[in-house]
Amino acid sequence: MRGSFRLGRFCLLLSLALLLFPGFAASGAPEKKSRKEIEREQREAVARLPEKHQRWIQEVDPILTGEEKAAFLALSQDYQRDAFIQRFWAERDAFPRTARNEFREAWEVKVQQARDLFKGDLSDVRARIFLLNGPPAEIVKSDCPLVLWPLEIWFYSRSERTNQELFVAFYQKWGVPPFRLWHPGDGVDVLFSEGAHRAGTPSVGVGAGHHINEIASPVNGCGDHDKALKIVAALGWIGQQGMHWDMLQARFESPPEPPGQEWVASFGSYSTDVPEGAPALPAKLEVGFPGRHMSRTVLQGALTVRSRDAGQARLGDHRSWNFLLTGEVLRGEELFESFRYKFDFPGPDAHAADTALPLLFQRHLRPGEYTLVVKLEDINSGKLFRQELPLGVPSLEGEAPPPAPRTAEERESARLLAEADAAISSGDTTLKLVPPHGELQTGMLRFDTLATGKDVDRVVFALDGKPVLAKRRPPYSVELDLGPVPRTRTLTATAFAADGSELASDELLINAASHRFSVRLVEPRKGKRYESSLLARAEVNVPEGSTLERVELYVNETRAATLYQPPFAQPIVLPRDQPVAYVRAVAFLADGNSTEDLVFVNAPENLEQVDVDLVELYTTVFDRRGRPVSGLEAKDFTVTEGGVRQEVLRFEKVSDLPIHVAVALDASASMTGSLEEAQEAALRFLQGAIRPKDRAAVVVFNDYPVLAVKFTNDLTRLAGGLAGLKAERSTALYDTLVFSLYYFNGLKGQRALLLLSDGKDEGSRFGYEEALDYARRAGVTIYTIGLGKEVEKKKLEKISEETGGRAFFPGDASELAAIYAAIEEELRSQYLIAYQSSNTSGAAFRTVDLKVGRSGLEAKTMRGYYP
């Protein structure tokens, strides 16, 4: 077992070395190397590192993965290594939103303790076990050199890696370093000094069936009797583990579960190094400082490549030029920031004339001295361009305007970018809406702003797109009546100058939970016309615990740029041969989920008044036996709204689309006899239903609701939210319904709430009618499970039917598992039917009726919605 474990690890390291180490392959073919060769080359690579980086490798070796070590040794610059170390610790930070990195602090304390204990030698096997498992509760050292080689027994009452009682033995053969970790398969004779085992100790393994007394006699007569008993007992315990010892050793020798290794590949991809002999890409880099963004200066870089020098992708009739720009900004000898962009240009036919391809990027930097390094890769030809230049970033405050362009190329560039540069703030005018404290915002509330700048003439507030107040003097604030239930509302604040020009704006989504994933285009502005260029600027809200992968910007349906880090601001040169109808920003999380925003520009004025939002109906179809039906097509459905037939614009099966689902579990006193089965059934549902792109939450309630687990796909955390519950107090059913639905605010797509209770509502702040109205507005499918005789069946049925779900009333808790399984099947058997409403009436509740054109089938979806 030990051999197979080590072989697997060796094969992994070999693969990583072949992928990441320069010189491991020749003539494009992988070169196989022995384990000794790989280790030798790694030792040589470590020896070439500066002393501080050698020391770091030594200190983190027990927790450094093979991928991380290979990637670190492949770096060529000290500033890259320093940045890698910072990222290494950040990836292991369990609480990244705090100022401290508790994992790093704890590890560095243990490293110093290990250095003190083992005379600075962290390569000692005892140091590795100490770092991985923490200090032992007791260390027993042998004191009879005539019988035993130097021997140490470590006892853990509960080690950090095994979470159980543990004995570990180390010995020093011949009394010469290093210490070795004793394995019972090595036999006890390796522990006895030369000739001692012949005096009565058999040369066999402890685990080979020999009684502990066979090794006790020579040890008992050696030194302190109590110490000898402890040594014998520990060796006996280890020997009795048998084959289980290999698994136990693998646990206490293995590092903590490392973070996802995607960051290693992404870090390496940000390198600006160019391989020796790489084909050169002719390009020209120009930099300028067109304006300010708050207290920072905007650096604008422009790389120009001639189309004749670039490779062109050809796929069917599609032609394109594609580039990857990687950059680093250094401040002194430290990496200040790194950035990456991808640019795509639609290619013309083969007879088109040579043209200049502009690649533009922006960074926001504080005034000072920097070094800018850029690497441009032509994806299609493999050619590379690299340039490094000193960068003196001015403050621009009170300075004269930049000099006029001198060359014809600079003048043409300035002409094309004039509109984009005009959108960059030239001063410090900012406006920020301050979110109110707490959640579930209702009633009369005041909303304040943080405003800077001297040019503000007035601030206009709008609620859900309708102006509500204009203020001409600070404080710029507004009081709003949000109504009795916490509905999602959009508040905007816009600052104007005396001439009517817009200076700054901000938008706040009221009653949106922290997990909301959204992107908003701040620029370009709706209704504004653009001739040559525009500045696309997006703001992204990333859910807690999620990672933003990229933001793609489109002009019409042509992707113009991909940004991998903030600021998400991009100058875009507009195409000459086609009108611009809209700019679109699409943000992607690392798990594949996406969201987007769209702004119409250069479009007919009446297009601004068209409601482009689609009404989405997540629908389940049942046969006469109540089983979900698949295989239907759009033609099988008829949708009417308010009695008027609607045209179906989108139809698809949603079995693979991400789902957000919340499980609300009653933990009131009346659940005493059913709570345990309810917990287990809910956990089995989550284990079966939640896939990598899905998210689930747990709400527990009695006389008030508690969000036990935020939206996540971590089943361990979800299980923890369901565990340790005690049935007590009363049932706030309607408060829980509103609270749980509120938590869905700001989320799009397929959403479901599973609400289980065994009693009627007792003492909720919200009444049944308010909860029902809130459910209609939420757009969340609600499955209610009434367990017990006191539930109000008609009310639960009404809530479920109005939202497209179902109500279940089991006889006892043993039926819950089957109910959750049925709900899971429904969620994976739905159709998405979307239409654009032809209703032009006001904001009253709109009834929706969905019919299936096949006999014996029934469609369940929401009964209506509020526009």
mmCIF file of N, CA and C in Angstrom, residues 442-518:
data_model
loop_
_atom_site.group_PDB
_atom_site.id
_atom_site.type_symbol
_atom_site.label_atom_id
_atom_site.label_comp_id
_atom_site.label_asym_id
_atom_site.label_seq_id
_atom_site.Cartn_x
_atom_site.Cartn_y
_atom_site.Cartn_z
ATOM 1 N N THR A 442 -38.233 48.002 4.929
ATOM 2 C CA THR A 442 -39.651 48.328 4.749
ATOM 3 C C THR A 442 -39.930 49.684 5.375
ATOM 4 N N GLY A 443 -41.136 50.226 5.075
ATOM 5 C CA GLY A 443 -41.578 51.471 5.690
ATOM 6 C C GLY A 443 -40.797 52.680 5.204
ATOM 7 N N MET A 444 -40.816 53.748 5.982
ATOM 8 C CA MET A 444 -40.149 54.992 5.619
ATOM 9 C C MET A 444 -38.662 54.913 5.969
ATOM 10 N N LEU A 445 -37.802 55.108 4.964
ATOM 11 C CA LEU A 445 -36.361 55.048 5.171
ATOM 12 C C LEU A 445 -35.682 56.213 4.473
ATOM 13 N N ARG A 446 -34.570 56.642 5.062
ATOM 14 C CA ARG A 446 -33.770 57.713 4.464
ATOM 15 C C ARG A 446 -32.535 57.103 3.807
ATOM 16 N N PHE A 447 -32.243 57.574 2.598
ATOM 17 C CA PHE A 447 -31.073 57.123 1.859
ATOM 18 C C PHE A 447 -30.145 58.310 1.635
ATOM 19 N N ASP A 448 -28.902 58.168 2.094
ATOM 20 C CA ASP A 448 -27.898 59.222 1.968
ATOM 21 C C ASP A 448 -26.927 58.905 0.839
ATOM 22 N N THR A 449 -26.193 59.926 0.434
ATOM 23 C CA THR A 449 -25.151 59.759 -0.575
ATOM 24 C C THR A 449 -23.845 60.340 -0.060
ATOM 25 N N LEU A 450 -22.756 59.815 -0.596
ATOM 26 C CA LEU A 450 -21.439 60.415 -0.400
ATOM 27 C C LEU A 450 -21.063 61.098 -1.706
ATOM 28 N N ALA A 451 -20.936 62.411 -1.671
ATOM 29 C CA ALA A 451 -20.669 63.182 -2.881
ATOM 30 C C ALA A 451 -19.377 63.982 -2.721
ATOM 31 N N THR A 452 -18.566 64.015 -3.773
ATOM 32 C CA THR A 452 -17.355 64.833 -3.796
ATOM 33 C C THR A 452 -17.362 65.674 -5.062
ATOM 34 N N GLY A 453 -16.638 66.776 -5.030
ATOM 35 C CA GLY A 453 -16.558 67.643 -6.198
ATOM 36 C C GLY A 453 -17.302 68.954 -5.992
ATOM 37 N N LYS A 454 -16.888 69.974 -6.726
ATOM 38 C CA LYS A 454 -17.467 71.305 -6.580
ATOM 39 C C LYS A 454 -18.434 71.669 -7.699
ATOM 40 N N ASP A 455 -18.570 70.805 -8.707
ATOM 41 C CA ASP A 455 -19.356 71.161 -9.892
ATOM 42 C C ASP A 455 -20.793 70.679 -9.849
ATOM 43 N N VAL A 456 -21.222 70.056 -8.744
ATOM 44 C CA VAL A 456 -22.571 69.494 -8.681
ATOM 45 C C VAL A 456 -23.591 70.620 -8.508
ATOM 46 N N ASP A 457 -24.526 70.709 -9.449
ATOM 47 C CA ASP A 457 -25.599 71.705 -9.358
ATOM 48 C C ASP A 457 -26.843 71.113 -8.700
ATOM 49 N N ARG A 458 -27.113 69.837 -8.997
ATOM 50 C CA ARG A 458 -28.279 69.179 -8.407
ATOM 51 C C ARG A 458 -28.095 67.668 -8.491
ATOM 52 N N VAL A 459 -28.795 66.952 -7.618
ATOM 53 C CA VAL A 459 -28.809 65.494 -7.624
ATOM 54 C C VAL A 459 -30.262 65.066 -7.760
ATOM 55 N N VAL A 460 -30.523 64.211 -8.755
ATOM 56 C CA VAL A 460 -31.876 63.739 -9.028
ATOM 57 C C VAL A 460 -31.968 62.280 -8.591
ATOM 58 N N PHE A 461 -32.982 61.970 -7.779
ATOM 59 C CA PHE A 461 -33.233 60.600 -7.328
ATOM 60 C C PHE A 461 -34.400 60.013 -8.108
ATOM 61 N N ALA A 462 -34.276 58.742 -8.475
ATOM 62 C CA ALA A 462 -35.350 58.043 -9.179
ATOM 63 C C ALA A 462 -35.539 56.678 -8.542
ATOM 64 N N LEU A 463 -36.798 56.268 -8.363
ATOM 65 C CA LEU A 463 -37.126 54.970 -7.797
ATOM 66 C C LEU A 463 -37.795 54.129 -8.878
ATOM 67 N N ASP A 464 -37.188 53.009 -9.203
ATOM 68 C CA ASP A 464 -37.694 52.116 -10.252
ATOM 69 C C ASP A 464 -37.888 52.867 -11.560
ATOM 70 N N GLY A 465 -36.949 53.783 -11.851
ATOM 71 C CA GLY A 465 -36.964 54.509 -13.113
ATOM 72 C C GLY A 465 -37.804 55.768 -13.141
ATOM 73 N N LYS A 466 -38.508 56.077 -12.050
ATOM 74 C CA LYS A 466 -39.365 57.266 -12.017
ATOM 75 C C LYS A 466 -38.774 58.303 -11.065
ATOM 76 N N PRO A 467 -38.521 59.550 -11.547
ATOM 77 C CA PRO A 467 -37.949 60.586 -10.676
ATOM 78 C C PRO A 467 -38.859 60.851 -9.472
ATOM 79 N N VAL A 468 -38.224 60.960 -8.299
ATOM 80 C CA VAL A 468 -38.995 61.219 -7.082
ATOM 81 C C VAL A 468 -38.558 62.494 -6.378
ATOM 82 N N LEU A 469 -37.318 62.971 -6.632
ATOM 83 C CA LEU A 469 -36.835 64.152 -5.924
ATOM 84 C C LEU A 469 -35.599 64.694 -6.611
ATOM 85 N N ALA A 470 -35.472 66.036 -6.632
ATOM 86 C CA ALA A 470 -34.258 66.709 -7.093
ATOM 87 C C ALA A 470 -33.793 67.639 -5.982
ATOM 88 N N LYS A 471 -32.537 67.545 -5.582
ATOM 89 C CA LYS A 471 -31.993 68.384 -4.515
ATOM 90 C C LYS A 471 -30.839 69.220 -5.068
ATOM 91 N N ARG A 472 -30.836 70.499 -4.707
ATOM 92 C CA ARG A 472 -29.830 71.416 -5.240
ATOM 93 C C ARG A 472 -28.753 71.773 -4.220
ATOM 94 N N ARG A 473 -28.869 71.279 -3.019
ATOM 95 C CA ARG A 473 -27.830 71.557 -2.030
ATOM 96 C C ARG A 473 -27.664 70.347 -1.107
ATOM 97 N N PRO A 474 -26.444 70.152 -0.611
ATOM 98 C CA PRO A 474 -26.213 69.027 0.298
ATOM 99 C C PRO A 474 -26.902 69.266 1.637
ATOM 100 N N PRO A 475 -27.208 68.209 2.395
ATOM 101 C CA PRO A 475 -26.891 66.806 2.079
ATOM 102 C C PRO A 475 -27.828 66.255 1.022
ATOM 103 N N TYR A 476 -27.265 65.518 0.066
ATOM 104 C CA TYR A 476 -28.060 64.935 -1.000
ATOM 105 C C TYR A 476 -28.641 63.609 -0.495
ATOM 106 N N SER A 477 -29.870 63.665 -0.002
ATOM 107 C CA SER A 477 -30.516 62.485 0.558
ATOM 108 C C SER A 477 -31.991 62.497 0.174
ATOM 109 N N VAL A 478 -32.636 61.349 0.360
ATOM 110 C CA VAL A 478 -34.042 61.233 0.011
ATOM 111 C C VAL A 478 -34.714 60.278 0.995
ATOM 112 N N GLU A 479 -35.954 60.558 1.356
ATOM 113 C CA GLU A 479 -36.743 59.655 2.197
ATOM 114 C C GLU A 479 -37.794 58.978 1.333
ATOM 115 N N LEU A 480 -37.892 57.644 1.475
ATOM 116 C CA LEU A 480 -38.786 56.855 0.635
ATOM 117 C C LEU A 480 -39.657 55.962 1.493
ATOM 118 N N ASP A 481 -40.901 55.785 1.068
ATOM 119 C CA ASP A 481 -41.797 54.827 1.709
ATOM 120 C C ASP A 481 -41.736 53.538 0.901
ATOM 121 N N LEU A 482 -41.116 52.512 1.460
ATOM 122 C CA LEU A 482 -40.897 51.250 0.751
ATOM 123 C C LEU A 482 -42.043 50.269 0.915
ATOM 124 N N GLY A 483 -43.078 50.637 1.665
ATOM 125 C CA GLY A 483 -44.221 49.754 1.823
ATOM 126 C C GLY A 483 -44.036 48.771 2.966
ATOM 127 N N PRO A 484 -45.066 47.946 3.229
ATOM 128 C CA PRO A 484 -45.046 47.073 4.411
ATOM 129 C C PRO A 484 -44.228 45.792 4.253
ATOM 130 N N VAL A 485 -43.948 45.366 3.011
ATOM 131 C CA VAL A 485 -43.165 44.139 2.809
ATOM 132 C C VAL A 485 -41.897 44.476 2.034
ATOM 133 N N PRO A 486 -40.822 43.717 2.238
ATOM 134 C CA PRO A 486 -39.517 44.055 1.639
ATOM 135 C C PRO A 486 -39.409 43.667 0.171
ATOM 136 N N ARG A 487 -39.869 44.541 -0.700
ATOM 137 C CA ARG A 487 -39.784 44.275 -2.146
ATOM 138 C C ARG A 487 -38.482 44.827 -2.716
ATOM 139 N N THR A 488 -38.024 44.214 -3.802
ATOM 140 C CA THR A 488 -36.820 44.685 -4.470
ATOM 141 C C THR A 488 -37.130 45.954 -5.256
ATOM 142 N N ARG A 489 -36.414 47.021 -4.969
ATOM 143 C CA ARG A 489 -36.602 48.304 -5.651
ATOM 144 C C ARG A 489 -35.245 48.813 -6.129
ATOM 145 N N THR A 490 -35.251 49.591 -7.186
ATOM 146 C CA THR A 490 -34.017 50.156 -7.734
ATOM 147 C C THR A 490 -34.011 51.661 -7.505
ATOM 148 N N LEU A 491 -33.030 52.149 -6.762
ATOM 149 C CA LEU A 491 -32.877 53.578 -6.499
ATOM 150 C C LEU A 491 -31.645 54.079 -7.243
ATOM 151 N N THR A 492 -31.816 55.157 -8.007
ATOM 152 C CA THR A 492 -30.685 55.757 -8.711
ATOM 153 C C THR A 492 -30.532 57.205 -8.271
ATOM 154 N N ALA A 493 -29.289 57.648 -8.230
ATOM 155 C CA ALA A 493 -28.976 59.047 -7.931
ATOM 156 C C ALA A 493 -28.033 59.546 -9.009
ATOM 157 N N THR A 494 -28.355 60.695 -9.607
ATOM 158 C CA THR A 494 -27.560 61.247 -10.703
ATOM 159 C C THR A 494 -27.216 62.690 -10.406
ATOM 160 N N ALA A 495 -25.928 63.009 -10.491
ATOM 161 C CA ALA A 495 -25.456 64.380 -10.260
ATOM 162 C C ALA A 495 -25.298 65.097 -11.597
ATOM 163 N N PHE A 496 -25.830 66.316 -11.672
ATOM 164 C CA PHE A 496 -25.767 67.118 -12.893
ATOM 165 C C PHE A 496 -25.026 68.415 -12.627
ATOM 166 N N ALA A 497 -24.353 68.912 -13.674
ATOM 167 C CA ALA A 497 -23.737 70.232 -13.626
ATOM 168 C C ALA A 497 -24.773 71.290 -13.984
ATOM 169 N N ALA A 498 -24.391 72.571 -13.849
ATOM 170 C CA ALA A 498 -25.328 73.664 -14.121
ATOM 171 C C ALA A 498 -25.773 73.679 -15.574
ATOM 172 N N ASP A 499 -24.924 73.203 -16.499
ATOM 173 C CA ASP A 499 -25.295 73.187 -17.912
ATOM 174 C C ASP A 499 -26.124 71.962 -18.298
ATOM 175 N N GLY A 500 -26.479 71.132 -17.307
ATOM 176 C CA GLY A 500 -27.304 69.962 -17.578
ATOM 177 C C GLY A 500 -26.536 68.701 -17.893
ATOM 178 N N SER A 501 -25.213 68.785 -17.977
ATOM 179 C CA SER A 501 -24.431 67.591 -18.284
ATOM 180 C C SER A 501 -24.340 66.697 -17.051
ATOM 181 N N GLU A 502 -24.307 65.400 -17.303
ATOM 182 C CA GLU A 502 -24.242 64.433 -16.208
ATOM 183 C C GLU A 502 -22.806 64.286 -15.722
ATOM 184 N N LEU A 503 -22.609 64.393 -14.408
ATOM 185 C CA LEU A 503 -21.279 64.301 -13.823
ATOM 186 C C LEU A 503 -20.976 62.929 -13.245
ATOM 187 N N ALA A 504 -21.940 62.359 -12.556
ATOM 188 C CA ALA A 504 -21.729 61.061 -11.912
ATOM 189 C C ALA A 504 -23.084 60.476 -11.563
ATOM 190 N N SER A 505 -23.109 59.163 -11.378
ATOM 191 C CA SER A 505 -24.358 58.510 -10.993
ATOM 192 C C SER A 505 -24.046 57.233 -10.231
ATOM 193 N N ASP A 506 -25.046 56.758 -9.507
ATOM 194 C CA ASP A 506 -24.916 55.490 -8.802
ATOM 195 C C ASP A 506 -26.290 54.840 -8.725
ATOM 196 N N GLU A 507 -26.284 53.531 -8.549
ATOM 197 C CA GLU A 507 -27.516 52.759 -8.486
ATOM 198 C C GLU A 507 -27.447 51.805 -7.305
ATOM 199 N N LEU A 508 -28.554 51.673 -6.598
ATOM 200 C CA LEU A 508 -28.629 50.797 -5.433
ATOM 201 C C LEU A 508 -29.853 49.923 -5.556
ATOM 202 N N LEU A 509 -29.639 48.625 -5.445
ATOM 203 C CA LEU A 509 -30.757 47.681 -5.449
ATOM 204 C C LEU A 509 -31.168 47.446 -4.002
ATOM 205 N N ILE A 510 -32.336 47.941 -3.644
ATOM 206 C CA ILE A 510 -32.840 47.824 -2.280
ATOM 207 C C ILE A 510 -33.422 46.423 -2.084
ATOM 208 N N ASN A 511 -33.165 45.863 -0.921
ATOM 209 C CA ASN A 511 -33.624 44.511 -0.580
ATOM 210 C C ASN A 511 -33.035 43.463 -1.519
ATOM 211 N N ALA A 512 -31.770 43.627 -1.814
ATOM 212 C CA ALA A 512 -31.037 42.603 -2.566
ATOM 213 C C ALA A 512 -30.031 41.967 -1.622
ATOM 214 N N ALA A 513 -30.003 40.658 -1.553
ATOM 215 C CA ALA A 513 -29.123 39.966 -0.617
ATOM 216 C C ALA A 513 -27.682 40.003 -1.109
ATOM 217 N N SER A 514 -26.752 39.637 -0.192
ATOM 218 C CA SER A 514 -25.326 39.751 -0.484
ATOM 219 C C SER A 514 -24.848 38.770 -1.546
ATOM 220 N N HIS A 515 -25.624 37.743 -1.849
ATOM 221 C CA HIS A 515 -25.191 36.740 -2.823
ATOM 222 C C HIS A 515 -25.563 37.128 -4.254
ATOM 223 N N ARG A 516 -26.124 38.303 -4.443
ATOM 224 C CA ARG A 516 -26.556 38.709 -5.782
ATOM 225 C C ARG A 516 -25.354 38.811 -6.720
ATOM 226 N N PHE A 517 -25.488 38.221 -7.893
ATOM 227 C CA PHE A 517 -24.459 38.292 -8.929
ATOM 228 C C PHE A 517 -25.002 39.170 -10.043
ATOM 229 N N SER A 518 -24.352 40.305 -10.285
ATOM 230 C CA SER A 518 -24.879 41.235 -11.282
ATOM 231 C C SER A 518 -23.742 42.023 -11.911
#
